């Protein structure tokens, strides 16, 4: 019996959730019945018998329009685009288990492009430029007007700016408590967003604050979490936080007539 890795998070992916039940089963069937190189023979008669409903290549192509998973080859075979990368990572002819996979890919005429990282043909420079332009447009569409963000809508809480704070904390606060389920905590996301508004989305200040906190011996001995770091910061300023000014390693923030650095913020918090 052959065994392979399966994507246990596929049920949480939006593109998979919008598929019909028959489409979901068909995708799983192809993923689990292709050969070790990710090639399925396109036997829709057998697939229909196993699934219990009639499935056709036209239906699979329509599914592929929703999410590009497959390449339809002239001989009727169907290649799973990301199969090699997901199952094996980088192939090497020095790895004995990879040799039969490499042999099959060469037989299908796919080895060179899979080896170079091209999932579906080799792109021309013009195609690459178009793809870059499309990515830029998509990035613009994802931008959120922070002034109009509605905290009552949990879908909007997954804002890139909030994720940046998580990333800064995880990369710079190794001596603090690690993030676990906090990323899905709506209350914490609200706290983070309010904190971001207070500092005018100055991520250099966040980076320096996290870095300074990580260096403190008191925090090393008694680790804190991200929520405590933010809450103490808010308490210090009593909700009256003026513009944050970035100046390299001399980032400062003002409250009233008093200018505070990240060091002073941590000192006032008792750390």
PDB file of C-alpha atoms in Angstrom:
ATOM      1  CA  UNK A   1       0.000   0.000   0.000  1.00  0.00           C
ATOM      2  CA  UNK A   2       1.492   3.344  -1.037  1.00  0.00           C
ATOM      3  CA  UNK A   3       1.423   6.217   1.446  1.00  0.00           C
ATOM      4  CA  UNK A   4       1.805   9.941   0.943  1.00  0.00           C
ATOM      5  CA  UNK A   5       1.421  13.257   2.726  1.00  0.00           C
ATOM      6  CA  UNK A   6      -2.009  14.893   2.796  1.00  0.00           C
ATOM      7  CA  UNK A   7      -2.851  18.530   3.404  1.00  0.00           C
ATOM      8  CA  UNK A   8      -4.760  18.396   6.703  1.00  0.00           C
ATOM      9  CA  UNK A   9      -5.544  22.125   6.432  1.00  0.00           C
ATOM     10  CA  UNK A  10      -7.296  21.819   3.072  1.00  0.00           C
ATOM     11  CA  UNK A  11     -10.702  21.954   4.804  1.00  0.00           C
ATOM     12  CA  UNK A  12      -9.875  25.421   6.174  1.00  0.00           C
ATOM     13  CA  UNK A  13      -8.889  26.836   2.766  1.00  0.00           C
ATOM     14  CA  UNK A  14     -11.455  29.147   1.230  1.00  0.00           C
ATOM     15  CA  UNK A  15     -11.091  27.823  -2.323  1.00  0.00           C
ATOM     16  CA  UNK A  16     -11.846  24.286  -1.096  1.00  0.00           C
ATOM     17  CA  UNK A  17     -14.777  25.382   1.055  1.00  0.00           C
ATOM     18  CA  UNK A  18     -16.651  26.856  -1.931  1.00  0.00           C
ATOM     19  CA  UNK A  19     -16.472  23.605  -3.923  1.00  0.00           C
ATOM     20  CA  UNK A  20     -19.500  21.347  -4.122  1.00  0.00           C
ATOM     21  CA  UNK A  21     -19.404  18.030  -2.273  1.00  0.00           C
ATOM     22  CA  UNK A  22     -18.789  16.175  -5.542  1.00  0.00           C
ATOM     23  CA  UNK A  23     -15.939  18.538  -6.455  1.00  0.00           C
ATOM     24  CA  UNK A  24     -14.327  18.105  -3.037  1.00  0.00           C
ATOM     25  CA  UNK A  25     -14.405  14.305  -3.366  1.00  0.00           C
ATOM     26  CA  UNK A  26     -13.083  14.469  -6.936  1.00  0.00           C
ATOM     27  CA  UNK A  27     -10.114  16.618  -5.851  1.00  0.00           C
ATOM     28  CA  UNK A  28      -9.313  14.246  -2.988  1.00  0.00           C
ATOM     29  CA  UNK A  29      -9.712  11.241  -5.307  1.00  0.00           C
ATOM     30  CA  UNK A  30      -7.238  12.610  -7.865  1.00  0.00           C
ATOM     31  CA  UNK A  31      -4.732  13.653  -5.195  1.00  0.00           C
ATOM     32  CA  UNK A  32      -4.816  10.194  -3.657  1.00  0.00           C
ATOM     33  CA  UNK A  33      -4.890   8.161  -6.896  1.00  0.00           C
ATOM     34  CA  UNK A  34      -2.238   9.871  -8.991  1.00  0.00           C
ATOM     35  CA  UNK A  35       1.169   8.223  -9.384  1.00  0.00           C
ATOM     36  CA  UNK A  36       4.224   9.185  -7.335  1.00  0.00           C
ATOM     37  CA  UNK A  37       5.024  11.996  -9.787  1.00  0.00           C
ATOM     38  CA  UNK A  38       1.601  13.616  -9.433  1.00  0.00           C
ATOM     39  CA  UNK A  39       0.160  12.323 -12.723  1.00  0.00           C
ATOM     40  CA  UNK A  40      -3.398  10.946 -12.914  1.00  0.00           C
ATOM     41  CA  UNK A  41      -4.405   8.797 -15.867  1.00  0.00           C
ATOM     42  CA  UNK A  42      -7.729  10.636 -16.395  1.00  0.00           C
ATOM     43  CA  UNK A  43      -9.936   7.574 -15.932  1.00  0.00           C
ATOM     44  CA  UNK A  44     -13.245   9.372 -15.313  1.00  0.00           C
ATOM     45  CA  UNK A  45     -15.263   6.170 -15.706  1.00  0.00           C
ATOM     46  CA  UNK A  46     -13.504   4.610 -12.720  1.00  0.00           C
ATOM     47  CA  UNK A  47     -13.636   7.891 -10.788  1.00  0.00           C
ATOM     48  CA  UNK A  48     -17.412   8.096 -11.361  1.00  0.00           C
ATOM     49  CA  UNK A  49     -17.851   4.503 -10.173  1.00  0.00           C
ATOM     50  CA  UNK A  50     -15.808   5.072  -6.993  1.00  0.00           C
ATOM     51  CA  UNK A  51     -17.334   8.466  -6.165  1.00  0.00           C
ATOM     52  CA  UNK A  52     -20.882   7.292  -6.857  1.00  0.00           C
ATOM     53  CA  UNK A  53     -21.688  10.189  -9.188  1.00  0.00           C
ATOM     54  CA  UNK A  54     -20.860  10.913 -12.806  1.00  0.00           C
ATOM     55  CA  UNK A  55     -17.780  13.154 -13.143  1.00  0.00           C
ATOM     56  CA  UNK A  56     -16.368  14.452 -16.423  1.00  0.00           C
ATOM     57  CA  UNK A  57     -13.265  16.242 -17.639  1.00  0.00           C
ATOM     58  CA  UNK A  58     -15.434  19.291 -18.404  1.00  0.00           C
ATOM     59  CA  UNK A  59     -16.458  19.460 -14.740  1.00  0.00           C
ATOM     60  CA  UNK A  60     -12.827  19.166 -13.659  1.00  0.00           C
ATOM     61  CA  UNK A  61     -11.815  21.975 -16.017  1.00  0.00           C
ATOM     62  CA  UNK A  62     -14.607  24.148 -14.588  1.00  0.00           C
ATOM     63  CA  UNK A  63     -13.309  23.348 -11.102  1.00  0.00           C
ATOM     64  CA  UNK A  64      -9.809  24.278 -12.268  1.00  0.00           C
ATOM     65  CA  UNK A  65     -11.103  27.724 -13.237  1.00  0.00           C
ATOM     66  CA  UNK A  66     -11.960  28.303  -9.558  1.00  0.00           C
ATOM     67  CA  UNK A  67      -8.542  27.154  -8.370  1.00  0.00           C
ATOM     68  CA  UNK A  68      -5.745  26.172 -10.760  1.00  0.00           C
ATOM     69  CA  UNK A  69      -4.683  22.793  -9.439  1.00  0.00           C
ATOM     70  CA  UNK A  70      -4.195  20.723 -12.585  1.00  0.00           C
ATOM     71  CA  UNK A  71      -2.603  20.798 -16.028  1.00  0.00           C
ATOM     72  CA  UNK A  72      -4.465  18.895 -18.764  1.00  0.00           C
ATOM     73  CA  UNK A  73      -1.983  17.182 -21.083  1.00  0.00           C
ATOM     74  CA  UNK A  74      -2.662  16.339 -24.763  1.00  0.00           C
ATOM     75  CA  UNK A  75      -2.623  12.577 -24.113  1.00  0.00           C
ATOM     76  CA  UNK A  76      -5.508  12.872 -21.626  1.00  0.00           C
ATOM     77  CA  UNK A  77      -3.370  12.636 -18.510  1.00  0.00           C
ATOM     78  CA  UNK A  78      -3.748  15.221 -15.750  1.00  0.00           C
ATOM     79  CA  UNK A  79      -0.792  16.617 -13.804  1.00  0.00           C
ATOM     80  CA  UNK A  80      -1.180  18.013 -10.276  1.00  0.00           C
ATOM     81  CA  UNK A  81       0.807  21.253 -10.393  1.00  0.00           C
ATOM     82  CA  UNK A  82       2.030  21.500  -6.790  1.00  0.00           C
ATOM     83  CA  UNK A  83       2.288  17.765  -6.069  1.00  0.00           C
ATOM     84  CA  UNK A  84       6.084  17.429  -6.298  1.00  0.00           C
ATOM     85  CA  UNK A  85       6.792  20.489  -4.183  1.00  0.00           C
ATOM     86  CA  UNK A  86       4.290  19.434  -1.507  1.00  0.00           C
ATOM     87  CA  UNK A  87       5.333  15.779  -1.310  1.00  0.00           C
ATOM     88  CA  UNK A  88       9.103  15.949  -1.744  1.00  0.00           C
ATOM     89  CA  UNK A  89      10.350  19.535  -1.779  1.00  0.00           C
ATOM     90  CA  UNK A  90      13.529  19.760  -3.899  1.00  0.00           C
ATOM     91  CA  UNK A  91      14.226  16.594  -5.876  1.00  0.00           C
ATOM     92  CA  UNK A  92      17.747  15.187  -5.954  1.00  0.00           C
ATOM     93  CA  UNK A  93      19.126  12.292  -8.011  1.00  0.00           C
ATOM     94  CA  UNK A  94      21.394  11.583  -5.027  1.00  0.00           C
ATOM     95  CA  UNK A  95      18.332  10.645  -2.984  1.00  0.00           C
ATOM     96  CA  UNK A  96      17.392   7.014  -3.706  1.00  0.00           C
ATOM     97  CA  UNK A  97      13.603   7.432  -3.085  1.00  0.00           C
ATOM     98  CA  UNK A  98      13.586  10.368  -5.545  1.00  0.00           C
ATOM     99  CA  UNK A  99      15.052   8.374  -8.452  1.00  0.00           C
ATOM    100  CA  UNK A 100      11.805   6.685  -9.628  1.00  0.00           C
ATOM    101  CA  UNK A 101       9.998  10.046  -9.379  1.00  0.00           C
ATOM    102  CA  UNK A 102      12.678  11.754 -11.476  1.00  0.00           C
ATOM    103  CA  UNK A 103      12.484   8.898 -13.979  1.00  0.00           C
ATOM    104  CA  UNK A 104       8.714   9.338 -14.345  1.00  0.00           C
ATOM    105  CA  UNK A 105       8.976  13.116 -14.715  1.00  0.00           C
ATOM    106  CA  UNK A 106      11.554  12.645 -17.491  1.00  0.00           C
ATOM    107  CA  UNK A 107       9.202  10.182 -19.169  1.00  0.00           C
ATOM    108  CA  UNK A 108       6.413  12.783 -19.065  1.00  0.00           C
ATOM    109  CA  UNK A 109       8.771  15.513 -20.287  1.00  0.00           C
ATOM    110  CA  UNK A 110       8.238  17.532 -17.096  1.00  0.00           C
ATOM    111  CA  UNK A 111      11.500  17.063 -15.221  1.00  0.00           C
ATOM    112  CA  UNK A 112      13.375  20.153 -16.420  1.00  0.00           C
ATOM    113  CA  UNK A 113      10.616  22.601 -15.608  1.00  0.00           C
ATOM    114  CA  UNK A 114       9.785  20.970 -12.262  1.00  0.00           C
ATOM    115  CA  UNK A 115      13.477  21.063 -11.374  1.00  0.00           C
ATOM    116  CA  UNK A 116      13.615  24.785 -12.211  1.00  0.00           C
ATOM    117  CA  UNK A 117      10.486  25.507 -10.211  1.00  0.00           C
ATOM    118  CA  UNK A 118       8.118  26.137 -13.112  1.00  0.00           C
ATOM    119  CA  UNK A 119       4.831  24.445 -12.235  1.00  0.00           C
ATOM    120  CA  UNK A 120       3.222  25.049 -15.628  1.00  0.00           C
ATOM    121  CA  UNK A 121       5.515  25.750 -18.524  1.00  0.00           C
ATOM    122  CA  UNK A 122       8.365  28.243 -18.726  1.00  0.00           C
ATOM    123  CA  UNK A 123       7.145  31.805 -18.562  1.00  0.00           C
ATOM    124  CA  UNK A 124       8.364  34.416 -20.993  1.00  0.00           C
ATOM    125  CA  UNK A 125       9.666  37.763 -19.747  1.00  0.00           C
ATOM    126  CA  UNK A 126       6.464  39.382 -20.959  1.00  0.00           C
ATOM    127  CA  UNK A 127       4.350  36.921 -18.961  1.00  0.00           C
ATOM    128  CA  UNK A 128       6.481  37.520 -15.853  1.00  0.00           C
ATOM    129  CA  UNK A 129       6.016  41.291 -16.189  1.00  0.00           C
ATOM    130  CA  UNK A 130       2.253  40.846 -16.521  1.00  0.00           C
ATOM    131  CA  UNK A 131       2.262  38.638 -13.437  1.00  0.00           C
ATOM    132  CA  UNK A 132       4.180  41.274 -11.446  1.00  0.00           C
ATOM    133  CA  UNK A 133       1.721  43.973 -12.512  1.00  0.00           C
ATOM    134  CA  UNK A 134      -1.193  41.768 -11.504  1.00  0.00           C
ATOM    135  CA  UNK A 135       0.400  41.129  -8.095  1.00  0.00           C
ATOM    136  CA  UNK A 136       0.803  44.890  -7.574  1.00  0.00           C
ATOM    137  CA  UNK A 137      -2.865  45.448  -8.400  1.00  0.00           C
ATOM    138  CA  UNK A 138      -3.906  42.695  -6.005  1.00  0.00           C
ATOM    139  CA  UNK A 139      -1.785  44.254  -3.248  1.00  0.00           C
ATOM    140  CA  UNK A 140      -3.509  47.594  -3.774  1.00  0.00           C
ATOM    141  CA  UNK A 141      -6.927  45.945  -3.541  1.00  0.00           C
ATOM    142  CA  UNK A 142      -5.937  44.317  -0.233  1.00  0.00           C
ATOM    143  CA  UNK A 143      -5.053  47.639   1.403  1.00  0.00           C
ATOM    144  CA  UNK A 144      -7.518  48.622   4.106  1.00  0.00           C
ATOM    145  CA  UNK A 145      -8.510  52.137   5.131  1.00  0.00           C
ATOM    146  CA  UNK A 146      -7.490  51.938   8.797  1.00  0.00           C
ATOM    147  CA  UNK A 147      -9.687  54.912   9.732  1.00  0.00           C
ATOM    148  CA  UNK A 148     -12.835  53.114   8.577  1.00  0.00           C
ATOM    149  CA  UNK A 149     -11.947  49.660   9.945  1.00  0.00           C
ATOM    150  CA  UNK A 150     -14.928  48.236  11.860  1.00  0.00           C
ATOM    151  CA  UNK A 151     -13.876  46.184  14.884  1.00  0.00           C
ATOM    152  CA  UNK A 152     -17.332  44.590  15.021  1.00  0.00           C
ATOM    153  CA  UNK A 153     -16.533  42.711  11.813  1.00  0.00           C
ATOM    154  CA  UNK A 154     -14.112  39.885  12.721  1.00  0.00           C
ATOM    155  CA  UNK A 155     -13.222  39.319   9.056  1.00  0.00           C
ATOM    156  CA  UNK A 156     -11.617  42.772   8.899  1.00  0.00           C
ATOM    157  CA  UNK A 157      -9.505  42.032  11.948  1.00  0.00           C
ATOM    158  CA  UNK A 158      -7.135  39.967   9.869  1.00  0.00           C
ATOM    159  CA  UNK A 159      -5.429  43.121   8.708  1.00  0.00           C
ATOM    160  CA  UNK A 160      -1.864  43.064   7.469  1.00  0.00           C
ATOM    161  CA  UNK A 161      -0.861  45.760   9.953  1.00  0.00           C
ATOM    162  CA  UNK A 162      -1.912  43.595  12.896  1.00  0.00           C
ATOM    163  CA  UNK A 163      -0.016  40.642  11.415  1.00  0.00           C
ATOM    164  CA  UNK A 164       3.092  42.858  11.212  1.00  0.00           C
ATOM    165  CA  UNK A 165       2.943  43.338  14.979  1.00  0.00           C
ATOM    166  CA  UNK A 166       2.747  39.555  15.486  1.00  0.00           C
ATOM    167  CA  UNK A 167       5.744  39.101  13.183  1.00  0.00           C
ATOM    168  CA  UNK A 168       7.824  41.739  14.990  1.00  0.00           C
ATOM    169  CA  UNK A 169       7.021  40.178  18.367  1.00  0.00           C
ATOM    170  CA  UNK A 170       7.793  36.625  17.219  1.00  0.00           C
ATOM    171  CA  UNK A 171      11.076  37.591  15.578  1.00  0.00           C
ATOM    172  CA  UNK A 172      12.360  39.979  18.267  1.00  0.00           C
ATOM    173  CA  UNK A 173      10.880  38.707  21.559  1.00  0.00           C
ATOM    174  CA  UNK A 174      12.412  35.241  21.827  1.00  0.00           C
ATOM    175  CA  UNK A 175      12.711  35.581  25.627  1.00  0.00           C
ATOM    176  CA  UNK A 176       9.032  36.512  26.028  1.00  0.00           C
ATOM    177  CA  UNK A 177       6.113  34.092  26.028  1.00  0.00           C
ATOM    178  CA  UNK A 178       5.459  32.647  22.547  1.00  0.00           C
ATOM    179  CA  UNK A 179       2.238  33.350  20.681  1.00  0.00           C
ATOM    180  CA  UNK A 180      -0.193  30.444  20.615  1.00  0.00           C
ATOM    181  CA  UNK A 181      -3.910  31.039  20.190  1.00  0.00           C
ATOM    182  CA  UNK A 182      -3.576  34.824  20.610  1.00  0.00           C
ATOM    183  CA  UNK A 183      -3.608  35.400  16.859  1.00  0.00           C
ATOM    184  CA  UNK A 184      -7.251  34.360  16.755  1.00  0.00           C
ATOM    185  CA  UNK A 185      -8.193  36.396  19.836  1.00  0.00           C
ATOM    186  CA  UNK A 186     -10.503  39.215  18.712  1.00  0.00           C
ATOM    187  CA  UNK A 187      -9.988  41.206  21.928  1.00  0.00           C
ATOM    188  CA  UNK A 188      -6.201  41.164  21.498  1.00  0.00           C
ATOM    189  CA  UNK A 189      -6.533  42.235  17.861  1.00  0.00           C
ATOM    190  CA  UNK A 190      -8.602  45.196  18.995  1.00  0.00           C
ATOM    191  CA  UNK A 191      -5.912  46.094  21.549  1.00  0.00           C
ATOM    192  CA  UNK A 192      -3.217  45.860  18.880  1.00  0.00           C
ATOM    193  CA  UNK A 193      -5.126  48.022  16.434  1.00  0.00           C
ATOM    194  CA  UNK A 194      -5.796  50.693  19.058  1.00  0.00           C
ATOM    195  CA  UNK A 195      -2.087  50.592  19.949  1.00  0.00           C
ATOM    196  CA  UNK A 196      -1.223  51.016  16.246  1.00  0.00           C
ATOM    197  CA  UNK A 197      -3.492  54.039  16.016  1.00  0.00           C
ATOM    198  CA  UNK A 198      -1.809  55.546  19.078  1.00  0.00           C
ATOM    199  CA  UNK A 199       1.652  55.273  17.530  1.00  0.00           C
ATOM    200  CA  UNK A 200       0.479  56.261  14.051  1.00  0.00           C
ATOM    201  CA  UNK A 201       1.460  52.839  12.665  1.00  0.00           C
ATOM    202  CA  UNK A 202       5.143  53.404  13.409  1.00  0.00           C
ATOM    203  CA  UNK A 203       6.507  49.884  13.017  1.00  0.00           C
ATOM    204  CA  UNK A 204      10.089  51.020  13.662  1.00  0.00           C
ATOM    205  CA  UNK A 205       8.972  52.010  17.151  1.00  0.00           C
ATOM    206  CA  UNK A 206       7.335  48.576  17.627  1.00  0.00           C
ATOM    207  CA  UNK A 207      10.522  46.851  16.468  1.00  0.00           C
ATOM    208  CA  UNK A 208      12.650  48.838  18.902  1.00  0.00           C
ATOM    209  CA  UNK A 209      10.216  48.349  21.785  1.00  0.00           C
ATOM    210  CA  UNK A 210      10.169  44.570  21.207  1.00  0.00           C
ATOM    211  CA  UNK A 211      13.948  44.451  20.878  1.00  0.00           C
ATOM    212  CA  UNK A 212      14.488  46.389  24.118  1.00  0.00           C
ATOM    213  CA  UNK A 213      11.961  44.249  25.996  1.00  0.00           C
ATOM    214  CA  UNK A 214      13.704  41.075  24.845  1.00  0.00           C
ATOM    215  CA  UNK A 215      17.026  42.281  26.247  1.00  0.00           C
ATOM    216  CA  UNK A 216      15.731  42.964  29.769  1.00  0.00           C
ATOM    217  CA  UNK A 217      16.923  40.542  32.439  1.00  0.00           C
ATOM    218  CA  UNK A 218      13.687  41.021  34.436  1.00  0.00           C
ATOM    219  CA  UNK A 219      11.612  39.847  31.484  1.00  0.00           C
ATOM    220  CA  UNK A 220      13.999  36.943  30.875  1.00  0.00           C
ATOM    221  CA  UNK A 221      13.421  35.797  34.473  1.00  0.00           C
ATOM    222  CA  UNK A 222       9.670  36.501  34.417  1.00  0.00           C
ATOM    223  CA  UNK A 223       8.522  36.268  30.781  1.00  0.00           C
ATOM    224  CA  UNK A 224       5.589  38.399  29.651  1.00  0.00           C
ATOM    225  CA  UNK A 225       3.330  38.049  26.621  1.00  0.00           C
ATOM    226  CA  UNK A 226       2.441  40.446  23.831  1.00  0.00           C
ATOM    227  CA  UNK A 227      -0.800  41.513  25.510  1.00  0.00           C
ATOM    228  CA  UNK A 228       1.027  42.578  28.694  1.00  0.00           C
ATOM    229  CA  UNK A 229       3.592  44.513  26.677  1.00  0.00           C
ATOM    230  CA  UNK A 230       0.884  46.473  24.850  1.00  0.00           C
ATOM    231  CA  UNK A 231      -1.368  47.000  27.886  1.00  0.00           C
ATOM    232  CA  UNK A 232       1.458  48.416  29.996  1.00  0.00           C
ATOM    233  CA  UNK A 233       2.418  50.692  27.134  1.00  0.00           C
ATOM    234  CA  UNK A 234      -1.169  52.011  26.964  1.00  0.00           C
ATOM    235  CA  UNK A 235      -1.366  52.493  30.728  1.00  0.00           C
ATOM    236  CA  UNK A 236       1.776  54.633  30.733  1.00  0.00           C
ATOM    237  CA  UNK A 237       0.286  57.067  28.285  1.00  0.00           C
ATOM    238  CA  UNK A 238      -3.188  57.001  29.852  1.00  0.00           C
ATOM    239  CA  UNK A 239      -4.741  57.003  26.434  1.00  0.00           C
ATOM    240  CA  UNK A 240      -3.083  60.313  25.442  1.00  0.00           C
ATOM    241  CA  UNK A 241      -0.459  59.308  22.933  1.00  0.00           C
ATOM    242  CA  UNK A 242       0.909  61.918  20.537  1.00  0.00           C
ATOM    243  CA  UNK A 243       2.736  61.397  17.272  1.00  0.00           C
ATOM    244  CA  UNK A 244       5.463  58.768  17.262  1.00  0.00           C
ATOM    245  CA  UNK A 245       8.672  59.955  15.635  1.00  0.00           C
ATOM    246  CA  UNK A 246      11.107  57.567  14.019  1.00  0.00           C
ATOM    247  CA  UNK A 247      14.789  58.450  14.062  1.00  0.00           C
ATOM    248  CA  UNK A 248      16.845  55.298  13.583  1.00  0.00           C
ATOM    249  CA  UNK A 249      17.700  53.845  16.970  1.00  0.00           C
ATOM    250  CA  UNK A 250      16.558  57.050  18.690  1.00  0.00           C
ATOM    251  CA  UNK A 251      12.820  56.525  18.247  1.00  0.00           C
ATOM    252  CA  UNK A 252      10.858  58.638  20.700  1.00  0.00           C
ATOM    253  CA  UNK A 253       7.234  59.198  21.642  1.00  0.00           C
ATOM    254  CA  UNK A 254       5.617  62.144  23.390  1.00  0.00           C
ATOM    255  CA  UNK A 255       3.019  62.378  26.113  1.00  0.00           C
ATOM    256  CA  UNK A 256       2.216  65.872  27.284  1.00  0.00           C
ATOM    257  CA  UNK A 257       5.559  67.713  27.483  1.00  0.00           C
ATOM    258  CA  UNK A 258       7.502  64.571  28.228  1.00  0.00           C
ATOM    259  CA  UNK A 259       9.409  62.713  25.495  1.00  0.00           C
ATOM    260  CA  UNK A 260       9.816  58.968  26.098  1.00  0.00           C
ATOM    261  CA  UNK A 261      12.062  56.424  24.456  1.00  0.00           C
ATOM    262  CA  UNK A 262      11.329  52.650  24.418  1.00  0.00           C
ATOM    263  CA  UNK A 263      13.802  52.316  27.318  1.00  0.00           C
ATOM    264  CA  UNK A 264      11.805  54.794  29.402  1.00  0.00           C
ATOM    265  CA  UNK A 265       8.527  53.111  28.503  1.00  0.00           C
ATOM    266  CA  UNK A 266       9.835  49.787  29.813  1.00  0.00           C
ATOM    267  CA  UNK A 267      11.296  51.438  32.922  1.00  0.00           C
ATOM    268  CA  UNK A 268       7.943  53.057  33.778  1.00  0.00           C
ATOM    269  CA  UNK A 269       6.274  49.656  33.364  1.00  0.00           C
ATOM    270  CA  UNK A 270       8.527  48.332  36.122  1.00  0.00           C
ATOM    271  CA  UNK A 271      10.623  46.124  33.845  1.00  0.00           C
TER     272      UNK A 271
END
